[in-house]
Amino acid sequence: MKIALVGQPNCGKSTIFNSVAGYRAATGNFPGTTVRLAWSTIRFDGLVAELVDVPGIYSLTSANPAESAAKKFLLNEDISLIINVLDASLLSRSLELTLELRELGVPVIVCLNMMDEAERRGTRISSQQLSVLLGLPVVETIGYRGVGVRELFRQATSQISQPPGPAEFIRWHRDVESSVQQMQDVIESTSHGHRLPSRFLAIKLLENDDDISLEAGPGTNDAAARLREHLEDLRGRPAESVIMSERHDRAMKLFEHSATVTRPRHDPRAALDSLLTHPLWGYVFLAVILVGFFWAVFGLGSLLENAISGRINLFTVYLLADVPKGGLEHALIAGLMDGVQGGAGIVLPYLVPFLLGLAFLEDVGYLPRVAYLMDGMLHRIGLHGTSMLPIILGYGCSVPACMATRILPSKRDRFLASVLATLVPCSARSTVIFALVAFYLGPMWALGIFCFNALVVIISGWLLARVWPEISAGMILEVPRYQWPALSMLARKVWLRLREFVVLSWPLLIAGSLVLGLGTYWNFDHYANLALSPLTMILGLPVVLGTTLVFGVLRKELALIMLAQALGTASVATVLSATQIIVFTIFITFYIPCLATLVAMVKEIGKKMTALAATYTFLLATAMGVAARLILPLILGV
Amino acid sequence: MRGEAPSSSSLCGRKHPRVLPTCCIRALAGLVSTLILSMLARNRLFVGSRWDKLKCKDMLWTPLRVAKSGGTKKVERSDEPSTLTLDRIRAGQEVKVVQIVAGQSAARQLAQLGIRAGATLGVRRSAPMGGPILVDSGGSMVAIGRGMARKVRVQTLA
């Protein structure tokens, strides 16, 4: 049995999903956080069901891959119940989707979410009245506080196997209704045998929906074309827009009959927004927020690193005190401790504050404002503001960033955005920058690398946009309200992302460190380094770093840990010059995305494009590394 | 030079000259601010002048857009003199949508967010540098790219 959570983007579906299923689906305060279906088995009052979190859709007509995945799921799967989540503060608009879902012939229960927000806006909704008019049960909830969620699922269990009955109130105007009826007759006369109700099919055919008309026979499609023409003659505009305004009209009527609007309470967020989207101050604050974010992460990170790293070092020294140097045992213990130290002492101190900060920015709802502010500049390089969302998410991790490109309608935009998102330093690479460059050379250098990276990303975007010229469709992006994130939500979100590091990459890191330790012991790494020596040579790096770069493909943090291991010392600055540290960091930052990202990219943009992107990033990294190697000594004057 | 290890006293790099980053960042800041200022000037000062028609229209992208826009509907001059396109509206004004001259999918996307003929919108912000317009549509904020805003014909309300 399947229960689907369906609603318009950013109405809080995933929040409700998480409050029942545990924190499984990422949430965020921007439209399009969920780009794929999330499943979870739930038990409620002895009932076992699959709860499915469906990506947000405005209507059952899709514009991008995330939406079409949702539509395909709703039309083809055997769903027992739809929980239609509505943002109560945007009631009339949200009801348009409800009216469409109602036609699917599946039991629907309406969940009026964000009731507190509606009240603040001065909208009083009578859910009883709405329930009567719609002919559907209505439950009020405040998702992020968990209010009403229990009641929602109690209602849901009683609604299963009760498809919506006819509701007189939502019938359309007579001329349109008669066209729908005629279409319905045609469909029924051809004994379509379709799972979906004939009324739904009739409406979709009149809307000229490609997915449905592909399945219909030629006779049905001819009739549909005739009726569309008829509607166009009647109303003087395309049939699709006639149906849409009919739905809009009904939704407005429903709103008028079930809600009263009073004066909205004063909202301080409006003042904040007018400051943060100001044509001048908006950019100043953007810079301040980003630089502040950087300083906070570095400050906290280096504080933690000093505290933790020192302790672990002492422990390692204590462990190795009695072990003879140069033996197998020594290599093993040193390798193991290097891995532990790398994870706890170097990666985690920077990763945790970084993820926390990013989660905060996401949940507050600042990201769509960044998209708004940057749209003008991005247009210049041939992208639009919506592409900014995946690119910013790329600072967290490239994998969800690649998946987030699904909110972009055009294939070319998806390719560009995913390449740029992988060029941006993800949290792992930021850790490398923080722990190597900022720690040894000072934070200004690290900031310089971030700026340099941004510049390269911009130039790459400009270049790639010219290699594949196409008109960006232009941005249409809903900018959500600010929302103060609940602390527990933030913690769970950070944990969701951190878990991957702790469970997957840390063990890998320790194992890698052990392998490298043994390799050094048996001199295996010598051959690997030899094979990679052309690369290390043109980059001007010590030959021993060859294997390190290979480990970097597995996971970028590994390169950092392996660096210490390969050099045989944790204090890198004693062995490498400033130039070498920077060249190494730049190369790690830009070259081939890590394995997990490559897999995600293949899924999103295909093998060929991924190979192209990987080659491009590798060449770019080498070029940048060599350039840095040649230019930096001149500036440093060493 | 390369390969030369710094002395152990410079473990935390305090001895490395800070000249590069400070001068780099200063130069970058200067570059960015000149860029912003020049864009601002282009958009604000030259609106309505000959410069506006020559340069502001689409700046870098003009040839490309013209070449590719053959398939979509051409923007027609409306008979009513009082209608404007949304990108021309100053922040703070209320407007009524008269007509949307866009392809089906764009028109649908706009309509889903409440931007359709007859709807009242409040223009909240108009970003500099050919950036998007931020409008209040029935209580929700929508950012519309400048090119898209050009396809929305509106009438200003008092």
mmCIF file of C-alpha atoms in Angstrom, chain A residues 124-371:
data_model
loop_
_atom_site.group_PDB
_atom_site.id
_atom_site.type_symbol
_atom_site.label_atom_id
_atom_site.label_comp_id
_atom_site.label_asym_id
_atom_site.label_seq_id
_atom_site.Cartn_x
_atom_site.Cartn_y
_atom_site.Cartn_z
ATOM 1 C CA ARG A 124 -8.501 32.843 8.524
ATOM 2 C CA ILE A 125 -9.425 29.533 7.003
ATOM 3 C CA SER A 126 -12.459 27.479 7.938
ATOM 4 C CA SER A 127 -11.214 23.991 7.242
ATOM 5 C CA GLN A 128 -14.702 22.611 7.847
ATOM 6 C CA GLN A 129 -16.184 24.802 5.143
ATOM 7 C CA LEU A 130 -13.340 23.926 2.796
ATOM 8 C CA SER A 131 -13.854 20.239 3.465
ATOM 9 C CA VAL A 132 -17.557 20.466 2.609
ATOM 10 C CA LEU A 133 -16.958 22.437 -0.603
ATOM 11 C CA LEU A 134 -14.136 20.205 -1.814
ATOM 12 C CA GLY A 135 -15.758 16.985 -0.717
ATOM 13 C CA LEU A 136 -12.457 15.959 0.845
ATOM 14 C CA PRO A 137 -11.299 15.664 4.463
ATOM 15 C CA VAL A 138 -9.140 18.599 5.584
ATOM 16 C CA VAL A 139 -6.620 18.563 8.453
ATOM 17 C CA GLU A 140 -4.736 21.584 9.790
ATOM 18 C CA THR A 141 -1.030 21.168 10.617
ATOM 19 C CA ILE A 142 2.080 23.137 11.500
ATOM 20 C CA GLY A 143 4.669 20.779 10.102
ATOM 21 C CA TYR A 144 7.938 21.992 11.592
ATOM 22 C CA ARG A 145 6.462 21.970 15.098
ATOM 23 C CA GLY A 146 4.711 18.649 14.522
ATOM 24 C CA VAL A 147 1.284 20.102 15.328
ATOM 25 C CA GLY A 148 -1.565 18.084 13.799
ATOM 26 C CA VAL A 149 0.613 15.467 12.127
ATOM 27 C CA ARG A 150 -0.759 12.670 14.307
ATOM 28 C CA GLU A 151 -4.319 13.730 13.502
ATOM 29 C CA LEU A 152 -3.397 13.835 9.803
ATOM 30 C CA PHE A 153 -2.308 10.216 9.782
ATOM 31 C CA ARG A 154 -5.262 9.151 11.905
ATOM 32 C CA GLN A 155 -7.553 10.684 9.280
ATOM 33 C CA ALA A 156 -5.443 9.190 6.524
ATOM 34 C CA THR A 157 -5.890 5.621 7.745
ATOM 35 C CA SER A 158 -9.646 6.060 7.803
ATOM 36 C CA GLN A 159 -9.697 7.535 4.298
ATOM 37 C CA ILE A 160 -7.910 4.740 2.464
ATOM 38 C CA SER A 161 -10.156 3.146 -0.166
ATOM 39 C CA GLN A 162 -12.576 6.081 -0.196
ATOM 40 C CA PRO A 163 -12.178 7.866 -3.526
ATOM 41 C CA PRO A 164 -13.499 11.434 -3.621
ATOM 42 C CA GLY A 165 -17.201 11.647 -4.398
ATOM 43 C CA PRO A 166 -18.670 14.216 -6.758
ATOM 44 C CA ALA A 167 -18.730 17.774 -5.424
ATOM 45 C CA GLU A 168 -21.152 20.096 -7.185
ATOM 46 C CA PHE A 169 -19.270 23.192 -6.184
ATOM 47 C CA ILE A 170 -16.231 22.487 -8.285
ATOM 48 C CA ARG A 171 -17.979 21.914 -11.605
ATOM 49 C CA TRP A 172 -16.790 24.259 -14.331
ATOM 50 C CA HIS A 173 -18.635 26.718 -16.554
ATOM 51 C CA ARG A 174 -21.214 25.077 -18.776
ATOM 52 C CA ASP A 175 -19.469 25.522 -22.147
ATOM 53 C CA VAL A 176 -16.179 24.072 -20.910
ATOM 54 C CA GLU A 177 -17.910 21.384 -18.929
ATOM 55 C CA SER A 178 -19.827 20.245 -22.023
ATOM 56 C CA SER A 179 -16.601 19.981 -24.019
ATOM 57 C CA VAL A 180 -15.080 17.872 -21.266
ATOM 58 C CA GLN A 181 -18.193 15.736 -21.263
ATOM 59 C CA GLN A 182 -18.003 15.211 -25.029
ATOM 60 C CA MET A 183 -14.354 14.269 -24.775
ATOM 61 C CA GLN A 184 -15.173 11.893 -21.988
ATOM 62 C CA ASP A 185 -17.821 10.224 -24.163
ATOM 63 C CA VAL A 186 -15.316 9.733 -26.956
ATOM 64 C CA ILE A 187 -12.816 8.148 -24.584
ATOM 65 C CA GLU A 188 -15.404 5.872 -23.051
ATOM 66 C CA SER A 189 -16.720 4.776 -26.467
ATOM 67 C CA THR A 190 -13.239 3.543 -27.424
ATOM 68 C CA SER A 191 -13.237 1.302 -24.316
ATOM 69 C CA HIS A 192 -9.851 2.684 -23.363
ATOM 70 C CA GLY A 193 -9.239 0.294 -20.499
ATOM 71 C CA HIS A 194 -7.050 2.919 -18.883
ATOM 72 C CA ARG A 195 -6.496 2.865 -15.158
ATOM 73 C CA LEU A 196 -7.129 6.580 -14.847
ATOM 74 C CA PRO A 197 -10.663 8.003 -14.808
ATOM 75 C CA SER A 198 -11.970 9.125 -18.188
ATOM 76 C CA ARG A 199 -12.691 12.637 -16.910
ATOM 77 C CA PHE A 200 -9.061 13.116 -15.973
ATOM 78 C CA LEU A 201 -7.946 11.833 -19.393
ATOM 79 C CA ALA A 202 -10.460 14.079 -21.133
ATOM 80 C CA ILE A 203 -9.202 17.184 -19.338
ATOM 81 C CA LYS A 204 -5.575 16.300 -20.010
ATOM 82 C CA LEU A 205 -6.308 15.739 -23.695
ATOM 83 C CA LEU A 206 -7.989 19.119 -23.928
ATOM 84 C CA GLU A 207 -4.902 20.586 -22.276
ATOM 85 C CA ASN A 208 -2.833 18.969 -25.014
ATOM 86 C CA ASP A 209 -0.765 16.942 -22.570
ATOM 87 C CA ASP A 210 1.931 15.047 -24.495
ATOM 88 C CA ASP A 211 2.145 12.025 -22.197
ATOM 89 C CA ILE A 212 -1.568 11.305 -22.417
ATOM 90 C CA SER A 213 -2.042 12.025 -26.128
ATOM 91 C CA LEU A 214 0.812 9.636 -26.952
ATOM 92 C CA GLU A 215 -1.142 6.809 -25.387
ATOM 93 C CA ALA A 216 -4.474 7.724 -26.950
ATOM 94 C CA GLY A 217 -5.528 6.347 -30.314
ATOM 95 C CA PRO A 218 -5.663 8.485 -33.474
ATOM 96 C CA GLY A 219 -9.475 8.715 -33.344
ATOM 97 C CA THR A 220 -9.368 10.076 -29.795
ATOM 98 C CA ASN A 221 -6.634 12.532 -30.650
ATOM 99 C CA ASP A 222 -8.611 13.827 -33.652
ATOM 100 C CA ALA A 223 -11.649 14.357 -31.468
ATOM 101 C CA ALA A 224 -9.452 16.123 -28.919
ATOM 102 C CA ALA A 225 -8.034 18.435 -31.587
ATOM 103 C CA ARG A 226 -11.567 19.265 -32.769
ATOM 104 C CA LEU A 227 -12.765 20.053 -29.278
ATOM 105 C CA ARG A 228 -9.701 22.143 -28.545
ATOM 106 C CA GLU A 229 -10.459 24.198 -31.609
ATOM 107 C CA HIS A 230 -14.046 24.511 -30.485
ATOM 108 C CA LEU A 231 -12.949 25.799 -27.080
ATOM 109 C CA GLU A 232 -10.544 28.201 -28.716
ATOM 110 C CA ASP A 233 -13.376 29.611 -30.838
ATOM 111 C CA LEU A 234 -15.617 29.946 -27.803
ATOM 112 C CA ARG A 235 -13.170 31.702 -25.497
ATOM 113 C CA GLY A 236 -10.755 33.270 -27.952
ATOM 114 C CA ARG A 237 -7.592 31.760 -26.493
ATOM 115 C CA PRO A 238 -5.798 28.410 -26.479
ATOM 116 C CA ALA A 239 -7.711 25.509 -24.940
ATOM 117 C CA GLU A 240 -4.909 24.897 -22.485
ATOM 118 C CA SER A 241 -5.193 28.360 -21.059
ATOM 119 C CA VAL A 242 -9.004 28.043 -20.945
ATOM 120 C CA ILE A 243 -8.746 24.948 -18.762
ATOM 121 C CA MET A 244 -6.105 26.549 -16.595
ATOM 122 C CA SER A 245 -8.135 29.658 -15.935
ATOM 123 C CA GLU A 246 -11.175 27.498 -15.264
ATOM 124 C CA ARG A 247 -9.217 25.754 -12.536
ATOM 125 C CA HIS A 248 -7.919 29.072 -11.271
ATOM 126 C CA ASP A 249 -11.447 30.440 -11.177
ATOM 127 C CA ARG A 250 -12.719 27.501 -9.122
ATOM 128 C CA ALA A 251 -9.768 27.736 -6.758
ATOM 129 C CA MET A 252 -10.458 31.426 -6.203
ATOM 130 C CA LYS A 253 -14.128 30.700 -5.504
ATOM 131 C CA LEU A 254 -13.176 27.982 -3.028
ATOM 132 C CA PHE A 255 -10.837 30.405 -1.306
ATOM 133 C CA GLU A 256 -13.465 33.145 -1.120
ATOM 134 C CA HIS A 257 -16.024 30.781 0.367
ATOM 135 C CA SER A 258 -13.772 29.202 2.960
ATOM 136 C CA ALA A 259 -11.412 31.953 4.088
ATOM 137 C CA THR A 260 -11.623 35.488 5.341
ATOM 138 C CA VAL A 261 -8.816 37.932 4.906
ATOM 139 C CA THR A 262 -8.024 40.488 7.591
ATOM 140 C CA ARG A 263 -5.151 42.876 8.045
ATOM 141 C CA PRO A 264 -1.852 41.017 8.117
ATOM 142 C CA ARG A 265 0.284 41.373 11.219
ATOM 143 C CA HIS A 266 3.368 43.498 10.830
ATOM 144 C CA ASP A 267 6.133 41.296 9.540
ATOM 145 C CA PRO A 268 9.713 42.298 10.363
ATOM 146 C CA ARG A 269 10.920 39.856 7.739
ATOM 147 C CA ALA A 270 9.709 42.189 5.016
ATOM 148 C CA ALA A 271 12.123 44.858 6.248
ATOM 149 C CA LEU A 272 14.932 42.320 6.377
ATOM 150 C CA ASP A 273 14.152 41.241 2.861
ATOM 151 C CA SER A 274 14.117 44.734 1.473
ATOM 152 C CA LEU A 275 17.607 45.135 2.917
ATOM 153 C CA LEU A 276 18.966 41.808 1.686
ATOM 154 C CA THR A 277 17.621 42.251 -1.840
ATOM 155 C CA HIS A 278 18.608 45.916 -2.074
ATOM 156 C CA PRO A 279 20.357 46.776 -5.346
ATOM 157 C CA LEU A 280 23.444 47.903 -3.428
ATOM 158 C CA TRP A 281 23.238 46.695 0.169
ATOM 159 C CA GLY A 282 22.038 43.297 -0.982
ATOM 160 C CA TYR A 283 25.433 42.673 -2.587
ATOM 161 C CA VAL A 284 27.308 44.147 0.347
ATOM 162 C CA PHE A 285 25.467 41.823 2.722
ATOM 163 C CA LEU A 286 26.034 38.889 0.382
ATOM 164 C CA ALA A 287 29.776 39.518 0.564
ATOM 165 C CA VAL A 288 29.658 40.085 4.330
ATOM 166 C CA ILE A 289 27.668 36.902 4.883
ATOM 167 C CA LEU A 290 29.980 34.790 2.740
ATOM 168 C CA VAL A 291 33.184 36.193 4.225
ATOM 169 C CA GLY A 292 31.717 35.970 7.731
ATOM 170 C CA PHE A 293 30.808 32.364 7.034
ATOM 171 C CA PHE A 294 34.384 31.717 5.935
ATOM 172 C CA TRP A 295 35.923 33.305 9.028
ATOM 173 C CA ALA A 296 33.542 31.514 11.361
ATOM 174 C CA VAL A 297 34.305 28.123 9.838
ATOM 175 C CA PHE A 298 38.029 28.753 9.856
ATOM 176 C CA GLY A 299 38.085 30.197 13.360
ATOM 177 C CA LEU A 300 36.087 27.391 14.870
ATOM 178 C CA GLY A 301 37.853 24.773 12.773
ATOM 179 C CA SER A 302 41.400 25.767 13.670
ATOM 180 C CA LEU A 303 40.432 26.048 17.336
ATOM 181 C CA LEU A 304 39.086 22.514 17.289
ATOM 182 C CA GLU A 305 41.937 21.205 15.188
ATOM 183 C CA ASN A 306 44.544 22.508 17.594
ATOM 184 C CA ALA A 307 42.692 21.021 20.533
ATOM 185 C CA ILE A 308 41.985 17.597 19.036
ATOM 186 C CA SER A 309 45.025 17.064 16.851
ATOM 187 C CA GLY A 310 47.438 17.701 19.696
ATOM 188 C CA ARG A 311 45.743 15.141 21.934
ATOM 189 C CA ILE A 312 45.793 12.469 19.245
ATOM 190 C CA ASN A 313 49.426 13.208 18.442
ATOM 191 C CA LEU A 314 50.357 12.738 22.071
ATOM 192 C CA PHE A 315 48.483 9.448 22.070
ATOM 193 C CA THR A 316 50.294 8.289 18.908
ATOM 194 C CA VAL A 317 53.650 9.156 20.392
ATOM 195 C CA TYR A 318 52.675 7.217 23.509
ATOM 196 C CA LEU A 319 51.643 4.209 21.400
ATOM 197 C CA LEU A 320 54.802 4.212 19.331
ATOM 198 C CA ALA A 321 57.121 4.770 22.268
ATOM 199 C CA ASP A 322 58.041 1.119 22.699
ATOM 200 C CA VAL A 323 57.744 0.035 19.062
ATOM 201 C CA PRO A 324 60.994 -0.276 17.121
ATOM 202 C CA LYS A 325 61.120 2.124 14.208
ATOM 203 C CA GLY A 326 61.191 0.677 10.676
ATOM 204 C CA GLY A 327 59.337 -2.527 11.590
ATOM 205 C CA LEU A 328 56.034 -3.748 10.177
ATOM 206 C CA GLU A 329 54.288 -3.089 13.471
ATOM 207 C CA HIS A 330 55.442 0.497 13.448
ATOM 208 C CA ALA A 331 54.174 1.018 9.899
ATOM 209 C CA LEU A 332 50.813 -0.479 10.820
ATOM 210 C CA ILE A 333 50.263 1.570 13.959
ATOM 211 C CA ALA A 334 51.481 4.764 12.339
ATOM 212 C CA GLY A 335 49.229 4.197 9.322
ATOM 213 C CA LEU A 336 46.217 3.479 11.510
ATOM 214 C CA MET A 337 46.771 6.470 13.729
ATOM 215 C CA ASP A 338 47.313 8.731 10.727
ATOM 216 C CA GLY A 339 43.888 7.705 9.468
ATOM 217 C CA VAL A 340 42.243 8.271 12.853
ATOM 218 C CA GLN A 341 44.035 11.545 13.268
ATOM 219 C CA GLY A 342 43.090 12.680 9.776
ATOM 220 C CA GLY A 343 39.421 12.054 10.385
ATOM 221 C CA ALA A 344 39.010 13.320 13.917
ATOM 222 C CA GLY A 345 41.753 15.893 14.012
ATOM 223 C CA ILE A 346 41.746 17.468 10.581
ATOM 224 C CA VAL A 347 38.538 16.752 8.664
ATOM 225 C CA LEU A 348 35.835 16.850 11.336
ATOM 226 C CA PRO A 349 36.874 20.161 12.952
ATOM 227 C CA TYR A 350 36.260 21.971 9.670
ATOM 228 C CA LEU A 351 33.489 19.798 8.290
ATOM 229 C CA VAL A 352 31.102 20.182 11.229
ATOM 230 C CA PRO A 353 31.037 24.004 11.389
ATOM 231 C CA PHE A 354 30.903 24.154 7.605
ATOM 232 C CA LEU A 355 27.901 21.858 7.300
ATOM 233 C CA LEU A 356 26.168 23.586 10.198
ATOM 234 C CA GLY A 357 26.589 26.984 8.590
ATOM 235 C CA LEU A 358 25.408 25.794 5.198
ATOM 236 C CA ALA A 359 22.403 24.024 6.710
ATOM 237 C CA PHE A 360 21.516 27.254 8.487
ATOM 238 C CA LEU A 361 21.708 29.315 5.296
ATOM 239 C CA GLU A 362 19.611 26.701 3.483
ATOM 240 C CA ASP A 363 16.902 26.503 6.120
ATOM 241 C CA VAL A 364 16.652 30.234 6.693
ATOM 242 C CA GLY A 365 15.862 30.594 2.999
ATOM 243 C CA TYR A 366 18.769 32.774 1.936
ATOM 244 C CA LEU A 367 19.760 30.713 -1.099
ATOM 245 C CA PRO A 368 16.921 31.825 -3.419
ATOM 246 C CA ARG A 369 17.882 35.417 -2.569
ATOM 247 C CA VAL A 370 21.408 34.670 -3.711
ATOM 248 C CA ALA A 371 19.929 33.277 -6.917
#
